[in-house]
mmCIF file of C-alpha atoms in Angstrom:
data_model
loop_
_atom_site.group_PDB
_atom_site.id
_atom_site.type_symbol
_atom_site.label_atom_id
_atom_site.label_comp_id
_atom_site.label_asym_id
_atom_site.label_seq_id
_atom_site.Cartn_x
_atom_site.Cartn_y
_atom_site.Cartn_z
ATOM 1 C CA UNK A 68 -80.403 189.434 196.371
ATOM 2 C CA UNK A 69 -79.821 189.612 192.764
ATOM 3 C CA UNK A 70 -76.781 191.324 192.967
ATOM 4 C CA UNK A 71 -75.160 188.968 194.969
ATOM 5 C CA UNK A 72 -76.593 186.140 192.628
ATOM 6 C CA UNK A 73 -74.957 187.753 189.826
ATOM 7 C CA UNK A 74 -71.417 188.455 191.311
ATOM 8 C CA UNK A 75 -71.956 184.880 192.253
ATOM 9 C CA UNK A 76 -72.307 183.555 188.983
ATOM 10 C CA UNK A 77 -69.903 185.822 187.501
ATOM 11 C CA UNK A 78 -67.095 184.443 189.562
ATOM 12 C CA UNK A 79 -68.371 180.771 188.587
ATOM 13 C CA UNK A 80 -67.768 181.967 184.506
ATOM 14 C CA UNK A 81 -64.390 183.588 185.657
ATOM 15 C CA UNK A 82 -62.806 180.196 187.244
ATOM 16 C CA UNK A 83 -64.649 178.534 184.968
ATOM 17 C CA UNK A 84 -62.999 180.337 181.719
ATOM 18 C CA UNK A 85 -59.493 179.936 183.558
ATOM 19 C CA UNK A 86 -59.959 176.183 183.994
ATOM 20 C CA UNK A 87 -60.544 175.991 180.154
ATOM 21 C CA UNK A 88 -57.500 177.777 179.063
ATOM 22 C CA UNK A 89 -54.934 175.759 181.109
ATOM 23 C CA UNK A 90 -53.971 172.449 180.150
ATOM 24 C CA UNK A 91 -52.721 170.110 182.950
ATOM 25 C CA UNK A 92 -49.441 168.000 181.800
ATOM 26 C CA UNK A 93 -50.720 164.695 183.561
ATOM 27 C CA UNK A 94 -54.511 163.728 183.181
ATOM 28 C CA UNK A 95 -56.153 161.635 184.823
ATOM 29 C CA UNK A 96 -58.195 158.986 183.469
ATOM 30 C CA UNK A 97 -60.086 155.594 184.282
ATOM 31 C CA UNK A 98 -58.185 152.806 183.879
ATOM 32 C CA UNK A 99 -59.309 149.111 183.675
ATOM 33 C CA UNK A 100 -61.591 148.309 186.411
ATOM 34 C CA UNK A 101 -62.340 151.922 187.360
ATOM 35 C CA UNK A 102 -58.654 152.379 188.620
ATOM 36 C CA UNK A 103 -57.333 156.281 187.803
ATOM 37 C CA UNK A 104 -54.118 155.918 185.600
ATOM 38 C CA UNK A 105 -52.022 159.201 185.005
ATOM 39 C CA UNK A 106 -51.025 160.072 181.754
ATOM 40 C CA UNK A 107 -47.400 162.050 181.484
ATOM 41 C CA UNK A 108 -47.535 164.613 179.101
ATOM 42 C CA UNK A 109 -44.098 165.609 177.533
ATOM 43 C CA UNK A 110 -43.184 168.169 174.513
ATOM 44 C CA UNK A 111 -40.075 167.455 172.535
ATOM 45 C CA UNK A 112 -38.252 170.399 170.537
ATOM 46 C CA UNK A 113 -37.069 169.407 167.314
ATOM 47 C CA UNK A 114 -35.986 171.229 164.134
ATOM 48 C CA UNK A 115 -37.662 172.443 160.981
ATOM 49 C CA UNK A 116 -40.540 170.639 159.234
ATOM 50 C CA UNK A 117 -38.564 169.582 156.332
ATOM 51 C CA UNK A 118 -35.453 168.487 158.689
ATOM 52 C CA UNK A 119 -34.515 164.692 159.831
ATOM 53 C CA UNK A 120 -34.963 165.762 163.681
ATOM 54 C CA UNK A 121 -38.735 166.725 163.147
ATOM 55 C CA UNK A 122 -39.676 163.964 161.009
ATOM 56 C CA UNK A 123 -37.523 161.288 163.251
ATOM 57 C CA UNK A 124 -38.913 162.507 166.405
ATOM 58 C CA UNK A 125 -42.299 162.954 164.666
ATOM 59 C CA UNK A 126 -42.404 159.056 164.263
ATOM 60 C CA UNK A 127 -41.304 158.226 167.443
ATOM 61 C CA UNK A 128 -43.919 160.204 169.495
ATOM 62 C CA UNK A 129 -46.488 158.596 166.776
ATOM 63 C CA UNK A 130 -45.489 155.192 167.505
ATOM 64 C CA UNK A 131 -44.911 155.583 171.220
ATOM 65 C CA UNK A 132 -48.222 157.542 171.733
ATOM 66 C CA UNK A 133 -49.917 154.241 170.161
ATOM 67 C CA UNK A 134 -48.265 151.982 172.058
ATOM 68 C CA UNK A 135 -47.863 154.019 175.507
ATOM 69 C CA UNK A 136 -50.664 156.556 175.562
ATOM 70 C CA UNK A 137 -52.052 155.291 178.876
ATOM 71 C CA UNK A 138 -48.776 156.571 180.549
ATOM 72 C CA UNK A 139 -47.159 158.379 178.190
ATOM 73 C CA UNK A 140 -47.818 161.260 175.839
ATOM 74 C CA UNK A 141 -45.531 162.984 173.601
ATOM 75 C CA UNK A 142 -46.216 165.778 171.620
ATOM 76 C CA UNK A 143 -43.370 167.569 168.649
ATOM 77 C CA UNK A 144 -42.562 171.079 167.934
ATOM 78 C CA UNK A 145 -40.618 172.523 165.020
ATOM 79 C CA UNK A 146 -38.124 174.738 166.395
ATOM 80 C CA UNK A 147 -34.969 176.030 165.335
ATOM 81 C CA UNK A 148 -32.858 172.746 166.153
ATOM 82 C CA UNK A 149 -29.705 172.442 168.590
ATOM 83 C CA UNK A 150 -29.034 175.671 169.982
ATOM 84 C CA UNK A 151 -32.502 176.878 170.141
ATOM 85 C CA UNK A 152 -33.747 173.135 171.547
ATOM 86 C CA UNK A 153 -31.493 173.884 174.660
ATOM 87 C CA UNK A 154 -32.653 176.952 175.143
ATOM 88 C CA UNK A 155 -36.262 175.795 175.250
ATOM 89 C CA UNK A 156 -35.483 173.061 177.648
ATOM 90 C CA UNK A 157 -33.442 175.485 179.632
ATOM 91 C CA UNK A 158 -36.597 177.537 180.191
ATOM 92 C CA UNK A 159 -39.148 175.041 180.269
ATOM 93 C CA UNK A 160 -40.512 175.889 177.077
ATOM 94 C CA UNK A 161 -39.900 171.800 176.470
ATOM 95 C CA UNK A 162 -39.045 169.209 178.506
ATOM 96 C CA UNK A 163 -37.076 166.966 176.193
ATOM 97 C CA UNK A 164 -35.405 167.860 173.104
ATOM 98 C CA UNK A 165 -33.115 166.580 170.215
ATOM 99 C CA UNK A 166 -29.826 168.093 169.793
ATOM 100 C CA UNK A 167 -26.171 167.494 168.540
ATOM 101 C CA UNK A 168 -24.368 165.999 170.888
ATOM 102 C CA UNK A 169 -21.442 168.809 170.187
ATOM 103 C CA UNK A 170 -23.516 171.709 170.804
ATOM 104 C CA UNK A 171 -25.338 170.301 174.118
ATOM 105 C CA UNK A 172 -21.756 169.632 175.501
ATOM 106 C CA UNK A 173 -20.650 173.379 174.652
ATOM 107 C CA UNK A 174 -23.895 174.709 176.441
ATOM 108 C CA UNK A 175 -23.196 172.114 179.453
ATOM 109 C CA UNK A 176 -19.469 173.428 179.895
ATOM 110 C CA UNK A 177 -20.166 176.854 178.716
ATOM 111 C CA UNK A 178 -17.347 176.554 175.943
ATOM 112 C CA UNK A 179 -16.748 177.397 172.270
ATOM 113 C CA UNK A 180 -20.250 178.598 171.143
ATOM 114 C CA UNK A 181 -21.301 179.310 174.499
ATOM 115 C CA UNK A 182 -17.935 181.126 175.577
ATOM 116 C CA UNK A 183 -18.817 183.656 177.674
ATOM 117 C CA UNK A 184 -21.746 182.325 179.198
ATOM 118 C CA UNK A 185 -22.738 180.526 182.106
ATOM 119 C CA UNK A 186 -23.088 176.682 181.582
ATOM 120 C CA UNK A 187 -26.144 175.221 181.442
ATOM 121 C CA UNK A 188 -26.837 172.336 183.646
ATOM 122 C CA UNK A 189 -30.792 172.238 183.767
ATOM 123 C CA UNK A 190 -30.788 169.466 181.269
ATOM 124 C CA UNK A 191 -29.248 165.775 180.981
ATOM 125 C CA UNK A 192 -28.271 163.175 178.385
ATOM 126 C CA UNK A 193 -30.930 160.657 177.278
ATOM 127 C CA UNK A 194 -29.486 158.647 174.419
ATOM 128 C CA UNK A 195 -27.993 159.329 171.292
ATOM 129 C CA UNK A 196 -30.140 158.038 168.255
ATOM 130 C CA UNK A 197 -28.131 158.114 164.993
ATOM 131 C CA UNK A 198 -25.146 159.927 163.530
ATOM 132 C CA UNK A 199 -24.734 163.070 161.610
ATOM 133 C CA UNK A 200 -21.706 162.902 159.698
ATOM 134 C CA UNK A 201 -19.276 165.906 159.064
ATOM 135 C CA UNK A 202 -19.417 165.733 155.017
ATOM 136 C CA UNK A 203 -16.733 167.444 153.383
ATOM 137 C CA UNK A 204 -17.316 168.257 149.571
ATOM 138 C CA UNK A 205 -14.482 169.751 147.664
ATOM 139 C CA UNK A 206 -13.914 170.186 144.183
ATOM 140 C CA UNK A 207 -11.683 166.855 142.245
ATOM 141 C CA UNK A 208 -8.601 168.971 142.411
ATOM 142 C CA UNK A 209 -8.619 168.347 145.911
ATOM 143 C CA UNK A 210 -8.010 164.894 147.441
ATOM 144 C CA UNK A 211 -7.111 165.162 150.976
ATOM 145 C CA UNK A 212 -7.872 167.371 154.101
ATOM 146 C CA UNK A 213 -4.485 168.732 154.189
ATOM 147 C CA UNK A 214 -4.977 170.463 150.602
ATOM 148 C CA UNK A 215 -7.737 172.916 152.023
ATOM 149 C CA UNK A 216 -4.888 174.765 153.127
ATOM 150 C CA UNK A 217 -4.976 178.268 151.208
ATOM 151 C CA UNK A 218 -8.501 177.390 149.554
ATOM 152 C CA UNK A 219 -11.610 179.162 150.015
ATOM 153 C CA UNK A 220 -13.607 177.028 152.125
ATOM 154 C CA UNK A 221 -17.550 177.437 153.433
ATOM 155 C CA UNK A 222 -17.596 176.133 157.018
ATOM 156 C CA UNK A 223 -21.336 176.763 157.588
ATOM 157 C CA UNK A 224 -23.310 179.602 159.235
ATOM 158 C CA UNK A 225 -21.230 182.097 161.080
ATOM 159 C CA UNK A 226 -20.861 180.646 164.908
ATOM 160 C CA UNK A 227 -22.752 177.893 164.305
ATOM 161 C CA UNK A 228 -21.768 174.084 165.281
ATOM 162 C CA UNK A 229 -20.477 173.222 161.555
ATOM 163 C CA UNK A 230 -18.256 175.944 161.795
ATOM 164 C CA UNK A 231 -16.760 174.444 165.183
ATOM 165 C CA UNK A 232 -16.740 171.452 163.539
ATOM 166 C CA UNK A 233 -14.648 172.954 160.839
ATOM 167 C CA UNK A 234 -12.458 174.549 162.929
ATOM 168 C CA UNK A 235 -11.694 171.497 165.198
ATOM 169 C CA UNK A 236 -10.950 169.314 162.137
ATOM 170 C CA UNK A 237 -8.714 171.732 160.070
ATOM 171 C CA UNK A 238 -6.730 172.548 163.351
ATOM 172 C CA UNK A 239 -6.168 168.537 163.666
ATOM 173 C CA UNK A 240 -4.379 168.994 160.262
ATOM 174 C CA UNK A 241 -2.598 172.238 161.899
ATOM 175 C CA UNK A 242 -4.758 174.338 159.187
ATOM 176 C CA UNK A 243 -5.958 177.534 161.179
ATOM 177 C CA UNK A 244 -9.564 177.887 160.217
ATOM 178 C CA UNK A 245 -9.048 181.986 160.521
ATOM 179 C CA UNK A 246 -5.378 182.591 158.683
ATOM 180 C CA UNK A 247 -4.730 178.888 156.415
ATOM 181 C CA UNK A 248 -8.118 179.301 154.265
ATOM 182 C CA UNK A 249 -10.573 181.931 152.920
ATOM 183 C CA UNK A 250 -13.402 181.382 154.905
ATOM 184 C CA UNK A 251 -17.023 181.257 153.808
ATOM 185 C CA UNK A 252 -20.055 181.441 155.946
ATOM 186 C CA UNK A 253 -23.069 179.613 154.070
ATOM 187 C CA UNK A 254 -25.718 177.537 154.286
ATOM 188 C CA UNK A 255 -25.657 173.896 152.619
ATOM 189 C CA UNK A 256 -27.469 174.896 150.090
ATOM 190 C CA UNK A 257 -25.504 177.717 149.096
ATOM 191 C CA UNK A 258 -22.392 175.837 149.588
ATOM 192 C CA UNK A 259 -23.318 173.265 147.200
ATOM 193 C CA UNK A 260 -24.139 176.138 144.506
ATOM 194 C CA UNK A 261 -20.735 177.882 145.471
ATOM 195 C CA UNK A 262 -18.761 174.693 144.616
ATOM 196 C CA UNK A 263 -20.232 173.929 141.523
ATOM 197 C CA UNK A 264 -20.050 177.512 140.276
ATOM 198 C CA UNK A 265 -16.073 177.476 141.246
ATOM 199 C CA UNK A 266 -16.517 180.635 143.908
ATOM 200 C CA UNK A 267 -15.287 178.131 146.710
ATOM 201 C CA UNK A 268 -12.857 175.048 146.802
ATOM 202 C CA UNK A 269 -14.856 173.026 149.482
ATOM 203 C CA UNK A 270 -17.409 173.201 152.143
ATOM 204 C CA UNK A 271 -18.208 171.436 155.471
ATOM 205 C CA UNK A 272 -21.621 169.611 155.383
ATOM 206 C CA UNK A 273 -22.890 168.325 159.174
ATOM 207 C CA UNK A 274 -26.021 166.285 158.653
ATOM 208 C CA UNK A 275 -27.399 162.577 158.227
ATOM 209 C CA UNK A 276 -26.324 161.245 155.099
ATOM 210 C CA UNK A 277 -27.626 161.649 152.281
ATOM 211 C CA UNK A 278 -28.079 165.203 152.362
ATOM 212 C CA UNK A 279 -30.414 166.447 150.251
ATOM 213 C CA UNK A 280 -27.936 169.506 149.119
ATOM 214 C CA UNK A 281 -25.347 167.206 148.531
ATOM 215 C CA UNK A 282 -27.687 164.772 146.375
ATOM 216 C CA UNK A 283 -28.957 167.457 144.422
ATOM 217 C CA UNK A 284 -25.384 168.265 143.524
ATOM 218 C CA UNK A 285 -23.829 165.240 143.016
ATOM 219 C CA UNK A 286 -26.836 164.884 139.985
ATOM 220 C CA UNK A 287 -24.951 167.491 137.961
ATOM 221 C CA UNK A 288 -21.458 167.869 139.586
ATOM 222 C CA UNK A 289 -18.838 165.532 140.331
ATOM 223 C CA UNK A 290 -16.982 166.355 143.671
ATOM 224 C CA UNK A 291 -14.698 164.329 145.799
ATOM 225 C CA UNK A 292 -15.866 163.607 149.474
ATOM 226 C CA UNK A 293 -12.592 164.003 151.639
ATOM 227 C CA UNK A 294 -11.697 161.141 154.355
ATOM 228 C CA UNK A 295 -10.551 161.786 158.057
ATOM 229 C CA UNK A 296 -7.574 159.087 158.017
ATOM 230 C CA UNK A 297 -7.613 157.147 161.550
ATOM 231 C CA UNK A 298 -4.542 158.859 162.687
ATOM 232 C CA UNK A 299 -6.536 162.151 162.774
ATOM 233 C CA UNK A 300 -9.543 160.760 163.821
ATOM 234 C CA UNK A 301 -7.974 159.315 167.101
ATOM 235 C CA UNK A 302 -6.570 163.087 167.714
ATOM 236 C CA UNK A 303 -10.006 164.220 167.639
ATOM 237 C CA UNK A 304 -11.726 161.824 169.817
ATOM 238 C CA UNK A 305 -9.095 162.012 172.157
ATOM 239 C CA UNK A 306 -9.388 165.675 172.444
ATOM 240 C CA UNK A 307 -13.295 166.050 171.890
ATOM 241 C CA UNK A 308 -15.277 163.251 173.734
ATOM 242 C CA UNK A 309 -18.395 164.127 171.543
ATOM 243 C CA UNK A 310 -16.821 162.511 168.249
ATOM 244 C CA UNK A 311 -17.734 159.230 167.041
ATOM 245 C CA UNK A 312 -15.169 157.780 163.630
ATOM 246 C CA UNK A 313 -17.694 156.487 161.459
ATOM 247 C CA UNK A 314 -17.938 155.896 157.424
ATOM 248 C CA UNK A 315 -20.140 157.720 154.597
ATOM 249 C CA UNK A 316 -20.739 154.341 152.394
ATOM 250 C CA UNK A 317 -20.053 153.974 148.830
ATOM 251 C CA UNK A 318 -23.055 155.138 146.872
ATOM 252 C CA UNK A 319 -24.502 157.593 149.283
ATOM 253 C CA UNK A 320 -24.159 160.038 146.451
ATOM 254 C CA UNK A 321 -23.514 159.320 142.837
ATOM 255 C CA UNK A 322 -19.807 160.091 142.464
ATOM 256 C CA UNK A 323 -18.988 158.303 145.753
ATOM 257 C CA UNK A 324 -17.825 155.036 144.619
ATOM 258 C CA UNK A 325 -15.891 153.857 147.861
ATOM 259 C CA UNK A 326 -16.546 154.226 151.762
ATOM 260 C CA UNK A 327 -15.442 157.397 153.161
ATOM 261 C CA UNK A 328 -14.027 157.555 156.752
ATOM 262 C CA UNK A 329 -15.852 160.438 158.418
ATOM 263 C CA UNK A 330 -16.054 162.010 162.144
ATOM 264 C CA UNK A 331 -19.335 162.734 163.331
ATOM 265 C CA UNK A 332 -21.697 163.779 165.863
ATOM 266 C CA UNK A 333 -24.781 162.111 167.146
ATOM 267 C CA UNK A 334 -28.259 163.213 167.114
ATOM 268 C CA UNK A 335 -28.838 162.950 170.695
ATOM 269 C CA UNK A 336 -32.389 163.170 173.176
ATOM 270 C CA UNK A 337 -31.869 165.462 176.211
ATOM 271 C CA UNK A 338 -34.380 166.095 179.066
ATOM 272 C CA UNK A 339 -34.667 168.520 181.751
ATOM 273 C CA UNK A 340 -33.506 167.090 184.933
ATOM 274 C CA UNK A 341 -36.655 167.491 186.606
ATOM 275 C CA UNK A 342 -38.628 165.069 184.406
ATOM 276 C CA UNK A 343 -39.161 162.096 186.203
ATOM 277 C CA UNK A 344 -36.984 158.866 186.333
ATOM 278 C CA UNK A 345 -39.992 156.770 185.356
ATOM 279 C CA UNK A 346 -40.882 158.906 182.367
ATOM 280 C CA UNK A 347 -37.650 158.905 180.872
ATOM 281 C CA UNK A 348 -36.939 154.697 181.603
ATOM 282 C CA UNK A 349 -40.625 154.360 179.558
ATOM 283 C CA UNK A 350 -39.253 156.767 176.595
ATOM 284 C CA UNK A 351 -36.120 154.565 176.043
ATOM 285 C CA UNK A 352 -37.685 151.004 176.942
ATOM 286 C CA UNK A 353 -40.730 152.154 174.277
ATOM 287 C CA UNK A 354 -38.191 153.458 171.653
ATOM 288 C CA UNK A 355 -35.995 150.000 171.547
ATOM 289 C CA UNK A 356 -39.346 147.779 172.412
ATOM 290 C CA UNK A 357 -40.991 149.296 169.027
ATOM 291 C CA UNK A 358 -37.682 149.800 166.671
ATOM 292 C CA UNK A 359 -39.205 147.967 164.091
ATOM 293 C CA UNK A 360 -42.559 150.478 163.633
ATOM 294 C CA UNK A 361 -40.225 153.353 163.669
ATOM 295 C CA UNK A 362 -37.951 152.293 161.693
ATOM 296 C CA UNK A 363 -40.811 151.799 159.175
ATOM 297 C CA UNK A 364 -41.844 154.969 159.674
ATOM 298 C CA UNK A 365 -38.495 156.780 159.458
ATOM 299 C CA UNK A 366 -35.200 155.122 157.936
ATOM 300 C CA UNK A 367 -33.304 156.970 161.227
ATOM 301 C CA UNK A 368 -34.731 154.369 162.724
ATOM 302 C CA UNK A 369 -32.956 151.304 161.425
ATOM 303 C CA UNK A 370 -29.493 153.249 163.004
ATOM 304 C CA UNK A 371 -30.595 152.970 166.756
ATOM 305 C CA UNK A 372 -28.539 150.785 168.619
ATOM 306 C CA UNK A 373 -28.501 150.259 172.037
ATOM 307 C CA UNK A 374 -24.532 150.238 172.536
ATOM 308 C CA UNK A 375 -24.262 153.101 170.291
ATOM 309 C CA UNK A 376 -26.959 154.733 172.391
ATOM 310 C CA UNK A 377 -24.108 155.896 175.049
ATOM 311 C CA UNK A 378 -21.487 156.577 172.734
ATOM 312 C CA UNK A 379 -20.093 160.221 172.085
ATOM 313 C CA UNK A 380 -22.006 161.194 175.456
ATOM 314 C CA UNK A 381 -19.665 163.386 177.322
ATOM 315 C CA UNK A 382 -22.248 165.152 179.688
ATOM 316 C CA UNK A 383 -24.242 163.215 182.549
ATOM 317 C CA UNK A 384 -26.866 160.728 181.648
ATOM 318 C CA UNK A 385 -30.544 161.371 183.034
ATOM 319 C CA UNK A 386 -31.019 158.968 186.133
ATOM 320 C CA UNK A 387 -33.760 157.079 183.708
ATOM 321 C CA UNK A 388 -31.481 156.559 181.066
ATOM 322 C CA UNK A 389 -29.058 154.999 183.737
ATOM 323 C CA UNK A 390 -31.627 152.981 185.179
ATOM 324 C CA UNK A 391 -32.179 151.585 181.700
ATOM 325 C CA UNK A 392 -28.741 151.106 180.361
ATOM 326 C CA UNK A 393 -27.577 149.322 183.609
ATOM 327 C CA UNK A 394 -30.349 147.287 183.682
ATOM 328 C CA UNK A 395 -29.441 145.883 179.802
ATOM 329 C CA UNK A 396 -25.900 145.866 180.483
ATOM 330 C CA UNK A 397 -24.964 148.785 178.351
ATOM 331 C CA UNK A 398 -21.876 150.288 180.354
ATOM 332 C CA UNK A 399 -22.246 154.354 180.689
ATOM 333 C CA UNK A 400 -18.988 156.295 180.933
ATOM 334 C CA UNK A 401 -18.028 156.059 184.542
ATOM 335 C CA UNK A 402 -17.854 160.157 184.976
ATOM 336 C CA UNK A 403 -21.017 160.751 183.129
ATOM 337 C CA UNK A 404 -23.140 158.243 185.194
ATOM 338 C CA UNK A 405 -21.672 159.641 188.486
ATOM 339 C CA UNK A 406 -22.679 163.043 187.209
ATOM 340 C CA UNK A 407 -26.330 161.930 186.728
ATOM 341 C CA UNK A 408 -26.627 161.989 190.479
ATOM 342 C CA UNK A 409 -25.562 165.643 191.049
ATOM 343 C CA UNK A 410 -27.123 167.102 188.133
ATOM 344 C CA UNK A 411 -30.297 165.062 187.845
ATOM 345 C CA UNK A 412 -30.682 163.798 191.086
ATOM 346 C CA UNK A 413 -33.618 165.938 192.379
ATOM 347 C CA UNK A 414 -36.184 164.696 189.412
ATOM 348 C CA UNK A 415 -38.619 163.740 191.806
ATOM 349 C CA UNK A 416 -37.859 166.984 194.095
ATOM 350 C CA UNK A 417 -39.937 169.914 194.496
ATOM 351 C CA UNK A 418 -38.646 171.827 191.217
ATOM 352 C CA UNK A 419 -40.808 172.171 188.318
ATOM 353 C CA UNK A 420 -43.259 169.292 187.945
ATOM 354 C CA UNK A 421 -41.590 166.527 185.882
ATOM 355 C CA UNK A 422 -44.688 166.211 183.482
ATOM 356 C CA UNK A 423 -45.748 169.851 183.138
ATOM 357 C CA UNK A 424 -46.363 170.053 179.577
ATOM 358 C CA UNK A 425 -45.368 173.125 177.061
ATOM 359 C CA UNK A 426 -47.849 175.611 176.140
#
């Protein structure tokens, strides 16, 4: 009898430890009047802890958890940014992520940096948040993108989204990235140092402005910020649906004395297709309902705009996003709204639970 009781007790302990070791994605809590309310937990992949993605998403999570904590809880994770984030969402490591909209397009279509790989269609678009500008910095002897032919140009890390942006913009000006320039693959900080030291003539930097490496360069080195004219901008936007045309304002850097027209990609939130429609709807609504508080915590919140939130997106939208923007009379590109039904229409189906939290 003692042996039987010992075995039963051991079994209870094992089950208890197993329960402690797992954290449910959706927790149950007592609502007002004793009603049981469900909290949907979502984990968001961002970027490095010193980067804009992590800082912006951290503030969004903090504000929404304070405002919507009874029904929605968002955690943020530091990651390797866009490409790594797409992989994490695809494997259900995270349910949400923030990425460059051009990189998400490549992944969704199996093109450019995802050439030769199967398209990743497990995710859909939620909303664009703010632009990340293609900043082309050059020494003072270079005054236009056309002047880059024959020059030494840093185009970001090899195989990065920056390199593909450089390839596309140079091609619009009939400059072949492999044959018409001396291509250098350097980080933003290394590019700034090389430009100052004269070992390169120009560099492509894709980030929200002001970018730390460029700001620091401007304190000791006078450079030109090259403009993209309207003709070439239209050519790029016609060929690549993820580009938008914007400007880098005068005074962004100490040596920039006038507005500089520039191409931009959008920092965009994506979600797994199996995240519930209600959760994504609540996420977007929460962001716009609390934009003032988000902007107080991170300046990128000032750039949130409901009209621009659907711009530069050339993959299907999540049904929760379609519902929100339709209710607010925001027109979603027809193909993307229609495609959402195919790629994200099973959000409430029998696939992985929508609110399954990342470990």
